[in-house]
Amino acid sequence: MTNLRWGFLGNGWIATVLAKDFAHAGLTIQSVGARTQEKAEDFGNQFSIPNRHPSYEALVNDDEVDIVYIATPHTRHHQDALLAIKAGKHVLLEKPFTVNAREAKEVIDAAKSMNVFIMEAMWTRFLPVQSAIQEVIKKGLIGRPRYIVAEHSQELTSKPRLWDPELGGGTLLDLGIYPLNFIVRILGVPSKVTAKAHLTTDKVDESLSAILEYPSDAMATFFSSMSATGPANASIMGSKGRIDLDYRLLEQTTFRVYNNEAEIIHSYSEEILGTGRQYQALEVERCIKAGQNESPTMSHKDTIDILKLTDEMRSQVGVTYKNDRI
């Protein structure tokens, strides 16, 4: 298969951002499915998409679609992913992959049984800056990574979805998932996590901080909030030096590498087209063409491990959703 065709399930803000990035990479959006024909037509007209469907069921059953990108609220990710998988489609599923680890395992098991590709759309892992950070660590410029401090906060009081428990609202799954992914990719899965949060009257986490501890003596902390805007940066401290990322750690950004005498020994800056979400889609196509059903950069294990951590953090601070009770 050389010309893979995408179908967009959902037509909200994030789908619009991704569609614009697809144009930078020359990727093909063949179809869009929305809740009404009018919404599908509007999105289709905006991006010159040939096939427009008034339902998600029609989208996944479109014979001209090879890969389904799912851009619905994360409380729907489990059911929408299973819908696409049942139709035999490959899937790129927006982050967070699902609300909890149980749902994630069910979706991944279903994809394996149907022999289709599935990946969480943790687009930050595929940005050139993240590859550059991994290369600095691999070369040993900062020695062994031991401590990470990461933060991602935005003032989002005008976004009702984030404050609604019925829609899986809260800062951890929407904002905190980025620094958490960043930390786990570098240090691995911690042996212990301790979380504290400030909850709204509706019992969603308005702000949350956590300490991650490792048997190797490594440690990490992260913070996220949806009621204030922070620097959204990060530092990785090693035995020989550190890496300081600039605003924002979840995007294509710049960084500097310091030795233990606080001297800059390396710096990174690179411009890209768009937001960079096209890189994750290119990885999906690469894997499918290579006959792989998961990506080594964002593996099934990575997704489940991180959701197990968010499950534990939510348990500690007292945040539960309807998806947890099914």
PDB file of N, CA and C in Angstrom, residues 100-177:
ATOM      1  N   ASN A 100      -8.935   5.611  31.041  1.00  0.00           N
ATOM      2  CA  ASN A 100      -8.218   4.808  32.023  1.00  0.00           C
ATOM      3  C   ASN A 100      -7.499   3.644  31.345  1.00  0.00           C
ATOM      4  N   ALA A 101      -6.666   2.954  32.118  1.00  0.00           N
ATOM      5  CA  ALA A 101      -5.849   1.861  31.568  1.00  0.00           C
ATOM      6  C   ALA A 101      -6.691   0.666  31.156  1.00  0.00           C
ATOM      7  N   ARG A 102      -7.785   0.402  31.865  1.00  0.00           N
ATOM      8  CA  ARG A 102      -8.654  -0.725  31.488  1.00  0.00           C
ATOM      9  C   ARG A 102      -9.201  -0.536  30.077  1.00  0.00           C
ATOM     10  N   GLU A 103      -9.698   0.664  29.793  1.00  0.00           N
ATOM     11  CA  GLU A 103     -10.213   0.939  28.456  1.00  0.00           C
ATOM     12  C   GLU A 103      -9.113   0.816  27.410  1.00  0.00           C
ATOM     13  N   ALA A 104      -7.928   1.302  27.749  1.00  0.00           N
ATOM     14  CA  ALA A 104      -6.807   1.251  26.801  1.00  0.00           C
ATOM     15  C   ALA A 104      -6.470  -0.185  26.435  1.00  0.00           C
ATOM     16  N   LYS A 105      -6.415  -1.056  27.433  1.00  0.00           N
ATOM     17  CA  LYS A 105      -6.096  -2.458  27.170  1.00  0.00           C
ATOM     18  C   LYS A 105      -7.155  -3.105  26.284  1.00  0.00           C
ATOM     19  N   GLU A 106      -8.418  -2.789  26.521  1.00  0.00           N
ATOM     20  CA  GLU A 106      -9.496  -3.355  25.707  1.00  0.00           C
ATOM     21  C   GLU A 106      -9.369  -2.918  24.251  1.00  0.00           C
ATOM     22  N   VAL A 107      -9.038  -1.643  24.045  1.00  0.00           N
ATOM     23  CA  VAL A 107      -8.888  -1.132  22.681  1.00  0.00           C
ATOM     24  C   VAL A 107      -7.676  -1.767  21.999  1.00  0.00           C
ATOM     25  N   ILE A 108      -6.561  -1.841  22.699  1.00  0.00           N
ATOM     26  CA  ILE A 108      -5.346  -2.421  22.122  1.00  0.00           C
ATOM     27  C   ILE A 108      -5.531  -3.907  21.831  1.00  0.00           C
ATOM     28  N   ASP A 109      -6.177  -4.619  22.734  1.00  0.00           N
ATOM     29  CA  ASP A 109      -6.450  -6.040  22.497  1.00  0.00           C
ATOM     30  C   ASP A 109      -7.339  -6.236  21.275  1.00  0.00           C
ATOM     31  N   ALA A 110      -8.311  -5.356  21.107  1.00  0.00           N
ATOM     32  CA  ALA A 110      -9.195  -5.449  19.941  1.00  0.00           C
ATOM     33  C   ALA A 110      -8.419  -5.199  18.653  1.00  0.00           C
ATOM     34  N   ALA A 111      -7.511  -4.208  18.670  1.00  0.00           N
ATOM     35  CA  ALA A 111      -6.704  -3.917  17.481  1.00  0.00           C
ATOM     36  C   ALA A 111      -5.811  -5.099  17.132  1.00  0.00           C
ATOM     37  N   LYS A 112      -5.239  -5.729  18.158  1.00  0.00           N
ATOM     38  CA  LYS A 112      -4.397  -6.902  17.908  1.00  0.00           C
ATOM     39  C   LYS A 112      -5.206  -8.046  17.309  1.00  0.00           C
ATOM     40  N   SER A 113      -6.418  -8.233  17.807  1.00  0.00           N
ATOM     41  CA  SER A 113      -7.251  -9.333  17.301  1.00  0.00           C
ATOM     42  C   SER A 113      -7.666  -9.113  15.855  1.00  0.00           C
ATOM     43  N   MET A 114      -7.769  -7.835  15.450  1.00  0.00           N
ATOM     44  CA  MET A 114      -8.142  -7.512  14.064  1.00  0.00           C
ATOM     45  C   MET A 114      -6.919  -7.267  13.183  1.00  0.00           C
ATOM     46  N   ASN A 115      -5.722  -7.347  13.790  1.00  0.00           N
ATOM     47  CA  ASN A 115      -4.461  -7.145  13.068  1.00  0.00           C
ATOM     48  C   ASN A 115      -4.409  -5.781  12.389  1.00  0.00           C
ATOM     49  N   VAL A 116      -4.801  -4.744  13.136  1.00  0.00           N
ATOM     50  CA  VAL A 116      -4.726  -3.375  12.615  1.00  0.00           C
ATOM     51  C   VAL A 116      -3.812  -2.543  13.500  1.00  0.00           C
ATOM     52  N   PHE A 117      -3.263  -1.505  12.924  1.00  0.00           N
ATOM     53  CA  PHE A 117      -2.378  -0.578  13.640  1.00  0.00           C
ATOM     54  C   PHE A 117      -3.201   0.351  14.515  1.00  0.00           C
ATOM     55  N   ILE A 118      -2.681   0.652  15.706  1.00  0.00           N
ATOM     56  CA  ILE A 118      -3.287   1.696  16.538  1.00  0.00           C
ATOM     57  C   ILE A 118      -2.191   2.388  17.326  1.00  0.00           C
ATOM     58  N   MET A 119      -2.335   3.707  17.492  1.00  0.00           N
ATOM     59  CA  MET A 119      -1.355   4.492  18.238  1.00  0.00           C
ATOM     60  C   MET A 119      -2.032   5.689  18.873  1.00  0.00           C
ATOM     61  N   GLU A 120      -1.562   6.041  20.060  1.00  0.00           N
ATOM     62  CA  GLU A 120      -2.013   7.268  20.709  1.00  0.00           C
ATOM     63  C   GLU A 120      -1.384   8.466  20.009  1.00  0.00           C
ATOM     64  N   ALA A 121      -2.178   9.495  19.804  1.00  0.00           N
ATOM     65  CA  ALA A 121      -1.693  10.691  19.106  1.00  0.00           C
ATOM     66  C   ALA A 121      -0.941  11.620  20.058  1.00  0.00           C
ATOM     67  N   MET A 122       0.082  11.071  20.702  1.00  0.00           N
ATOM     68  CA  MET A 122       0.964  11.883  21.542  1.00  0.00           C
ATOM     69  C   MET A 122       1.997  12.517  20.624  1.00  0.00           C
ATOM     70  N   TRP A 123       1.554  13.536  19.915  1.00  0.00           N
ATOM     71  CA  TRP A 123       2.296  14.132  18.807  1.00  0.00           C
ATOM     72  C   TRP A 123       3.649  14.701  19.229  1.00  0.00           C
ATOM     73  N   THR A 124       3.761  15.095  20.501  1.00  0.00           N
ATOM     74  CA  THR A 124       5.004  15.698  20.960  1.00  0.00           C
ATOM     75  C   THR A 124       6.192  14.739  20.843  1.00  0.00           C
ATOM     76  N   ARG A 125       5.955  13.440  20.959  1.00  0.00           N
ATOM     77  CA  ARG A 125       7.058  12.471  20.890  1.00  0.00           C
ATOM     78  C   ARG A 125       7.725  12.450  19.513  1.00  0.00           C
ATOM     79  N   PHE A 126       7.035  12.945  18.512  1.00  0.00           N
ATOM     80  CA  PHE A 126       7.538  12.842  17.144  1.00  0.00           C
ATOM     81  C   PHE A 126       8.114  14.156  16.616  1.00  0.00           C
ATOM     82  N   LEU A 127       8.119  15.186  17.442  1.00  0.00           N
ATOM     83  CA  LEU A 127       8.685  16.466  17.021  1.00  0.00           C
ATOM     84  C   LEU A 127      10.209  16.368  16.895  1.00  0.00           C
ATOM     85  N   PRO A 128      10.808  17.083  15.955  1.00  0.00           N
ATOM     86  CA  PRO A 128      12.270  17.079  15.817  1.00  0.00           C
ATOM     87  C   PRO A 128      13.002  17.453  17.098  1.00  0.00           C
ATOM     88  N   VAL A 129      12.448  18.363  17.900  1.00  0.00           N
ATOM     89  CA  VAL A 129      13.112  18.758  19.141  1.00  0.00           C
ATOM     90  C   VAL A 129      13.236  17.587  20.103  1.00  0.00           C
ATOM     91  N   GLN A 130      12.223  16.717  20.126  1.00  0.00           N
ATOM     92  CA  GLN A 130      12.284  15.568  21.030  1.00  0.00           C
ATOM     93  C   GLN A 130      13.352  14.567  20.587  1.00  0.00           C
ATOM     94  N   SER A 131      13.499  14.398  19.284  1.00  0.00           N
ATOM     95  CA  SER A 131      14.576  13.538  18.777  1.00  0.00           C
ATOM     96  C   SER A 131      15.940  14.126  19.137  1.00  0.00           C
ATOM     97  N   ALA A 132      16.052  15.456  19.080  1.00  0.00           N
ATOM     98  CA  ALA A 132      17.312  16.127  19.418  1.00  0.00           C
ATOM     99  C   ALA A 132      17.647  15.946  20.900  1.00  0.00           C
ATOM    100  N   ILE A 133      16.641  16.000  21.764  1.00  0.00           N
ATOM    101  CA  ILE A 133      16.857  15.784  23.195  1.00  0.00           C
ATOM    102  C   ILE A 133      17.339  14.361  23.448  1.00  0.00           C
ATOM    103  N   GLN A 134      16.693  13.397  22.796  1.00  0.00           N
ATOM    104  CA  GLN A 134      17.092  12.000  22.957  1.00  0.00           C
ATOM    105  C   GLN A 134      18.536  11.791  22.501  1.00  0.00           C
ATOM    106  N   GLU A 135      18.947  12.498  21.452  1.00  0.00           N
ATOM    107  CA  GLU A 135      20.307  12.370  20.937  1.00  0.00           C
ATOM    108  C   GLU A 135      21.323  12.944  21.927  1.00  0.00           C
ATOM    109  N   VAL A 136      20.995  14.062  22.554  1.00  0.00           N
ATOM    110  CA  VAL A 136      21.884  14.655  23.566  1.00  0.00           C
ATOM    111  C   VAL A 136      22.080  13.682  24.724  1.00  0.00           C
ATOM    112  N   ILE A 137      20.987  13.061  25.167  1.00  0.00           N
ATOM    113  CA  ILE A 137      21.071  12.100  26.271  1.00  0.00           C
ATOM    114  C   ILE A 137      21.878  10.884  25.864  1.00  0.00           C
ATOM    115  N   LYS A 138      21.634  10.397  24.639  1.00  0.00           N
ATOM    116  CA  LYS A 138      22.350   9.217  24.144  1.00  0.00           C
ATOM    117  C   LYS A 138      23.850   9.460  24.053  1.00  0.00           C
ATOM    118  N   LYS A 139      24.232  10.666  23.676  1.00  0.00           N
ATOM    119  CA  LYS A 139      25.655  11.006  23.558  1.00  0.00           C
ATOM    120  C   LYS A 139      26.325  11.191  24.916  1.00  0.00           C
ATOM    121  N   GLY A 140      25.525  11.252  25.971  1.00  0.00           N
ATOM    122  CA  GLY A 140      26.085  11.387  27.311  1.00  0.00           C
ATOM    123  C   GLY A 140      26.493  12.791  27.701  1.00  0.00           C
ATOM    124  N   LEU A 141      25.964  13.798  27.005  1.00  0.00           N
ATOM    125  CA  LEU A 141      26.383  15.173  27.290  1.00  0.00           C
ATOM    126  C   LEU A 141      26.001  15.627  28.695  1.00  0.00           C
ATOM    127  N   ILE A 142      24.928  15.068  29.242  1.00  0.00           N
ATOM    128  CA  ILE A 142      24.557  15.445  30.612  1.00  0.00           C
ATOM    129  C   ILE A 142      24.775  14.270  31.581  1.00  0.00           C
ATOM    130  N   GLY A 143      25.428  13.220  31.115  1.00  0.00           N
ATOM    131  CA  GLY A 143      25.613  12.047  31.961  1.00  0.00           C
ATOM    132  C   GLY A 143      24.315  11.284  32.138  1.00  0.00           C
ATOM    133  N   ARG A 144      24.148  10.669  33.276  1.00  0.00           N
ATOM    134  CA  ARG A 144      22.929   9.906  33.545  1.00  0.00           C
ATOM    135  C   ARG A 144      21.831  10.850  34.024  1.00  0.00           C
ATOM    136  N   PRO A 145      20.685  10.883  33.315  1.00  0.00           N
ATOM    137  CA  PRO A 145      19.574  11.718  33.787  1.00  0.00           C
ATOM    138  C   PRO A 145      19.103  11.269  35.161  1.00  0.00           C
ATOM    139  N   ARG A 146      18.978  12.231  36.092  1.00  0.00           N
ATOM    140  CA  ARG A 146      18.589  11.884  37.459  1.00  0.00           C
ATOM    141  C   ARG A 146      17.351  12.627  37.935  1.00  0.00           C
ATOM    142  N   TYR A 147      17.180  13.860  37.494  1.00  0.00           N
ATOM    143  CA  TYR A 147      16.042  14.642  37.972  1.00  0.00           C
ATOM    144  C   TYR A 147      15.394  15.380  36.793  1.00  0.00           C
ATOM    145  N   ILE A 148      14.074  15.426  36.812  1.00  0.00           N
ATOM    146  CA  ILE A 148      13.341  16.197  35.806  1.00  0.00           C
ATOM    147  C   ILE A 148      12.288  17.042  36.512  1.00  0.00           C
ATOM    148  N   VAL A 149      12.203  18.298  36.102  1.00  0.00           N
ATOM    149  CA  VAL A 149      11.142  19.194  36.552  1.00  0.00           C
ATOM    150  C   VAL A 149      10.410  19.659  35.299  1.00  0.00           C
ATOM    151  N   ALA A 150       9.091  19.464  35.249  1.00  0.00           N
ATOM    152  CA  ALA A 150       8.328  19.816  34.054  1.00  0.00           C
ATOM    153  C   ALA A 150       6.980  20.407  34.457  1.00  0.00           C
ATOM    154  N   GLU A 151       6.505  21.340  33.653  1.00  0.00           N
ATOM    155  CA  GLU A 151       5.251  22.035  33.977  1.00  0.00           C
ATOM    156  C   GLU A 151       4.486  22.364  32.697  1.00  0.00           C
ATOM    157  N   HIS A 152       3.173  22.240  32.765  1.00  0.00           N
ATOM    158  CA  HIS A 152       2.328  22.670  31.652  1.00  0.00           C
ATOM    159  C   HIS A 152       1.003  23.166  32.201  1.00  0.00           C
ATOM    160  N   SER A 153       0.827  24.468  32.181  1.00  0.00           N
ATOM    161  CA  SER A 153      -0.401  25.088  32.681  1.00  0.00           C
ATOM    162  C   SER A 153      -0.902  26.123  31.684  1.00  0.00           C
ATOM    163  N   GLN A 154      -2.225  26.158  31.528  1.00  0.00           N
ATOM    164  CA  GLN A 154      -2.851  27.162  30.684  1.00  0.00           C
ATOM    165  C   GLN A 154      -4.115  27.666  31.369  1.00  0.00           C
ATOM    166  N   GLU A 155      -4.401  28.948  31.210  1.00  0.00           N
ATOM    167  CA  GLU A 155      -5.638  29.506  31.736  1.00  0.00           C
ATOM    168  C   GLU A 155      -6.751  29.159  30.741  1.00  0.00           C
ATOM    169  N   LEU A 156      -7.582  28.192  31.115  1.00  0.00           N
ATOM    170  CA  LEU A 156      -8.598  27.664  30.215  1.00  0.00           C
ATOM    171  C   LEU A 156      -9.981  27.682  30.860  1.00  0.00           C
ATOM    172  N   THR A 157     -10.254  28.727  31.614  1.00  0.00           N
ATOM    173  CA  THR A 157     -11.553  28.820  32.279  1.00  0.00           C
ATOM    174  C   THR A 157     -12.697  29.008  31.289  1.00  0.00           C
ATOM    175  N   SER A 158     -12.370  29.383  30.048  1.00  0.00           N
ATOM    176  CA  SER A 158     -13.411  29.582  29.034  1.00  0.00           C
ATOM    177  C   SER A 158     -13.718  28.321  28.245  1.00  0.00           C
ATOM    178  N   LYS A 159     -13.099  27.178  28.612  1.00  0.00           N
ATOM    179  CA  LYS A 159     -13.311  25.913  27.911  1.00  0.00           C
ATOM    180  C   LYS A 159     -14.200  25.009  28.765  1.00  0.00           C
ATOM    181  N   PRO A 160     -15.520  25.018  28.564  1.00  0.00           N
ATOM    182  CA  PRO A 160     -16.434  24.259  29.421  1.00  0.00           C
ATOM    183  C   PRO A 160     -16.127  22.769  29.504  1.00  0.00           C
ATOM    184  N   ARG A 161     -15.652  22.178  28.415  1.00  0.00           N
ATOM    185  CA  ARG A 161     -15.379  20.738  28.398  1.00  0.00           C
ATOM    186  C   ARG A 161     -14.422  20.337  29.507  1.00  0.00           C
ATOM    187  N   LEU A 162     -13.405  21.175  29.749  1.00  0.00           N
ATOM    188  CA  LEU A 162     -12.379  20.833  30.724  1.00  0.00           C
ATOM    189  C   LEU A 162     -12.883  20.856  32.165  1.00  0.00           C
ATOM    190  N   TRP A 163     -14.013  21.483  32.387  1.00  0.00           N
ATOM    191  CA  TRP A 163     -14.539  21.628  33.742  1.00  0.00           C
ATOM    192  C   TRP A 163     -15.727  20.701  33.992  1.00  0.00           C
ATOM    193  N   ASP A 164     -16.049  19.880  33.001  1.00  0.00           N
ATOM    194  CA  ASP A 164     -17.230  19.013  33.069  1.00  0.00           C
ATOM    195  C   ASP A 164     -16.812  17.573  33.362  1.00  0.00           C
ATOM    196  N   PRO A 165     -17.176  17.026  34.529  1.00  0.00           N
ATOM    197  CA  PRO A 165     -16.803  15.645  34.840  1.00  0.00           C
ATOM    198  C   PRO A 165     -17.418  14.626  33.883  1.00  0.00           C
ATOM    199  N   GLU A 166     -18.550  14.949  33.297  1.00  0.00           N
ATOM    200  CA  GLU A 166     -19.185  14.035  32.338  1.00  0.00           C
ATOM    201  C   GLU A 166     -18.363  13.892  31.057  1.00  0.00           C
ATOM    202  N   LEU A 167     -17.498  14.871  30.799  1.00  0.00           N
ATOM    203  CA  LEU A 167     -16.642  14.839  29.610  1.00  0.00           C
ATOM    204  C   LEU A 167     -15.186  14.539  29.967  1.00  0.00           C
ATOM    205  N   GLY A 168     -14.965  14.025  31.171  1.00  0.00           N
ATOM    206  CA  GLY A 168     -13.596  13.694  31.586  1.00  0.00           C
ATOM    207  C   GLY A 168     -12.753  14.912  31.841  1.00  0.00           C
ATOM    208  N   GLY A 169     -13.381  15.980  32.354  1.00  0.00           N
ATOM    209  CA  GLY A 169     -12.658  17.231  32.583  1.00  0.00           C
ATOM    210  C   GLY A 169     -11.549  17.106  33.607  1.00  0.00           C
ATOM    211  N   GLY A 170     -10.689  18.107  33.632  1.00  0.00           N
ATOM    212  CA  GLY A 170      -9.576  18.113  34.564  1.00  0.00           C
ATOM    213  C   GLY A 170      -8.258  18.371  33.873  1.00  0.00           C
ATOM    214  N   THR A 171      -7.285  18.824  34.629  1.00  0.00           N
ATOM    215  CA  THR A 171      -5.999  19.202  34.050  1.00  0.00           C
ATOM    216  C   THR A 171      -5.092  18.017  33.742  1.00  0.00           C
ATOM    217  N   LEU A 172      -5.180  16.924  34.521  1.00  0.00           N
ATOM    218  CA  LEU A 172      -4.230  15.826  34.360  1.00  0.00           C
ATOM    219  C   LEU A 172      -4.312  15.185  32.988  1.00  0.00           C
ATOM    220  N   LEU A 173      -5.503  14.771  32.575  1.00  0.00           N
ATOM    221  CA  LEU A 173      -5.633  14.050  31.312  1.00  0.00           C
ATOM    222  C   LEU A 173      -5.500  14.958  30.099  1.00  0.00           C
ATOM    223  N   ASP A 174      -5.728  16.251  30.287  1.00  0.00           N
ATOM    224  CA  ASP A 174      -5.671  17.151  29.136  1.00  0.00           C
ATOM    225  C   ASP A 174      -4.347  17.887  29.017  1.00  0.00           C
ATOM    226  N   LEU A 175      -3.810  18.375  30.136  1.00  0.00           N
ATOM    227  CA  LEU A 175      -2.568  19.154  30.124  1.00  0.00           C
ATOM    228  C   LEU A 175      -1.403  18.399  30.763  1.00  0.00           C
ATOM    229  N   GLY A 176      -1.653  17.805  31.916  1.00  0.00           N
ATOM    230  CA  GLY A 176      -0.589  17.116  32.635  1.00  0.00           C
ATOM    231  C   GLY A 176      -0.043  15.901  31.911  1.00  0.00           C
ATOM    232  N   ILE A 177      -0.829  15.376  30.987  1.00  0.00           N
ATOM    233  CA  ILE A 177      -0.392  14.203  30.221  1.00  0.00           C
ATOM    234  C   ILE A 177       0.875  14.493  29.428  1.00  0.00           C
TER     235      ILE A 177
END
